[in-house]
Amino acid sequence: MTSPPEPAPSPEHARLAESPGDSDPWRLWGPYLSGRQWGTVREDYSAEGNAWESFPFEQAHARAYRWGEDGLAGLCDRFGFLNLAVAMWNGRDDRLKERLFGLTNPQGNHGEDVKEYWWHVDATPTHSWAEWLYRYPQAAYPYDALVTTNAERSRADEEFELSDTGVLHEDRFFDVRVTHAKADPGDVLVTITATNHGPDPAPLHLVPQLWFRNTWAWGQDDRLPSLRRTTAPELEDGDLVVVEAEHELLGRYMLFAEGTPQVLVCDNETNSERLYGTTNRSPHPKDAVDRAIVRGDPSGLNPEAVGTKAALHYAFEAVPPGQSVSVRLRLRSGTRPDRPFATFDRLVSDRRSEADAFYALVIPEAVDDVDRHTARRAFAGLLWCRQAYRYDVAHWLDGDPASPPPPLERRAPEPVGRNSAWRNLSIADVISMPDEWEYPWFATWDLAFHAVALAHVDPAFAKSQLLLLCREWAQHPNGQLPAYEWSFSDVNPPVHAWAAWQVYLRDGARDTDFLKRVLTKLLLNFSWWVNRKDADGSDLFEGGFLGMDNIGVFDRSREVPAGWRLEQSDATAWMAFMCLSMMRIAQELARTDHAFDDLSTTFLERFRSIADAMDSFGSHGISLWDEEDGFFYDVLSGPDGQLEPMRVRSLVGLLPLLAVANSPSWVEQELPDFTASLRWLQRHRAEQCESIMDTSGHEGSGMTLAVVDRGRLVRLLGRLLDEEEFLSPHGIRSMSAAHRDGLTLDVAGTRMSTHYTPGESDTALFGGNSNWRGPIWFPVNALLVDALHTYAAGAGRDVSVEFPTGSGQRLGLHEVAQRIEGRLVSLFRPDGEGRRPSDPRDHGHGPLWQDHPTFSEYFHGDTGIGLGASHQTGWTALVAHLICTTSVATSAVTDPSEN
């Protein structure tokens, strides 16, 4: 008799078990509405490919989007058809606040930069419970001042932020808190509460909006959904307003609104007359709500209250200081409940309590309240930044029947025609985005890091995300994974296999079908790297910028001197790292399917060859390893055999540390092909097996495979753990602080310089909106920590090093890794005044701010101040991964497959 399944440990775990797949009921509705659709590549139909100017912020409230929608605290179905979001007006702004404002890349003195304050407060994976907070000034929003003042500033200046304008002085703002709670998969309860924190009464208009994405204006599908105010006698209620939505796929939904808001209905259509001086498709375009509320002009509204966009206008003429006003909504499929709000408060309270119960199980009991708060906020950011992403490149390149034909330049070969080599890419999925506003599109290596953190709360979704980019509608036929929307052909580091292994372990090391699916697709990706990024078959790779934007003295993707080739320490290390990750997956699969035994042998051999190449190559025998400096460097290889090391101490030279794996003791008995090949290599190619270190003298150990042997490991760690070089109070810097005074190199006869820059970038390389010349970046820090734990569990078990270098205090590698983890987590631990090191410069002090950590894109190399994108919970959410794993044994120790 089959025993019954064990009961789920919490109601949220039960919901996840009910809906493991992307199309399952509890996943139909979520925060999938983008934080920004304007300025994206998808909406750019220009000849020159200038997405920021092709669809600017100023047009967003009056122009229909082609591929998606955006909004505040947005909620939509997973297909992005029906959307619900909050808009607001303070009586002074020149437009409704319908979406977040920020500077485009050319406008910002450090690149694109959102100019708002908001926080993802809480969320569960099924979106059964979620909370979001927005800080809305009571004065007129200073759009023009933010644009003009930043335009006057140079890269040497700080960014001019919203708080610098003075509009938040004396706490003259509303905190607008939005909560979502699902009564069932098709029934969402929404509460909007605004609190006046200022000293005087202030007006506020809350304007929830329900609308359909425009799918009918492009000549592809003319089926028209509809929204209408329901006026049937049985629904008349003086304290209740109902808007009915009908869609061919979604069916019938009803939005119930408490009170007596004014119902404003128009169409989600472009106001062509206003923007271009041409005839409108609809006499009721999408900006009619804005004009009615802000300008008192209702002429664009449909007097029949029928259309594809509806707004509920709640006007509060004077909210007293310290007081709050609330709006309650219920979006429900099917029939109308007898009393839509009778059980509202109880259901909301239940979902909040269930979220607490869920996170009490996810975050280990040993974690203190401060770190628990950080982890839960990090998970909330990850879960709020899932977005419905639609992009069919062939369709986008060729254009729509009802639109003017795209310019021919769009279909020209890359790089003139953006993404023109990616006609296979056709995605319509919910994807975890790096950031709600600054990066509202996926990036492949970002997504891998997201999956590792997501696996703690939603392993099924984490696995689906890794598989998605390996599917035939995303992965190029040649095997390349798409990098990111602005250029799918750019190259991201190959971290997918590592992430898949981490997710497998987090999920209990039982889903071998997932590993098989990932591994078979990554074989194509591995072949692409070998065939496209190893120009001469030397096993030394030239990946390009590899995600670390401006870390080199020149653009490594495009500015390599003519006739020269850049043999990259990091590209080659990434490939060794990928080999070991795929070898480890193949070993695991070979335990139950011996067909994978020889595949694990293949990756053993490929790793060994790459490790050997890093040690010595070329007719001059120059190594990527510099014995005198004790560091790895990129090397320029010239047309006449010249070899010029790029002697910049940066993460480029530390990444070889990542290429390490422990092959378990059971391999010798269970994988005969792997074992026989290894023994043959050790007998007949002993001089090429320095990267294979026997650890069989230790209980439970087999061997450690690593690019960096014990001797070089100690020397590299001497640099990495030196506080005058890489070790900062809050993690590992991306460039050595030894370069504070600058460094000049001869690059193929040209003098080029760089210097340690701990904060924002001071160059325009890669747009200047990120900086890898000194700041702390969470993803690579997490990889380095994982590598140290792996060494400590294998060949580095008996190694001890000074921590910090020169201190005289010697620690084992596990403890070194834990100390670095502690420094990373300390970014989010407040001091006695409630201020965190990671708080951006412009964030305020005091009780209204101190509960709200900000998960920045990267952090100042000396102070830890948050920099770059301000809501990059994508990879900075790895802090939650560290918090949830460092309080117990590390992943390298608790690998279930060791048993």
XYZ file of C-alpha atoms in Angstrom, residues 58 314 357 374 456 465 520 541 560 625 633 719 796 820 828 874:
16
model
C 7.054 61.792 -21.494
C -11.122 58.437 -4.850
C 4.536 30.764 9.116
C 17.048 41.399 5.674
C 15.041 28.622 -0.857
C 13.810 29.817 -14.878
C 21.785 18.227 -22.330
C 39.262 31.794 -24.174
C 41.135 44.793 -28.668
C 49.956 33.009 -13.913
C 46.485 38.302 -15.651
C 46.147 39.217 -2.057
C 42.383 22.857 1.285
C 33.757 37.034 4.296
C 22.552 45.249 5.889
C 18.041 40.069 -8.438
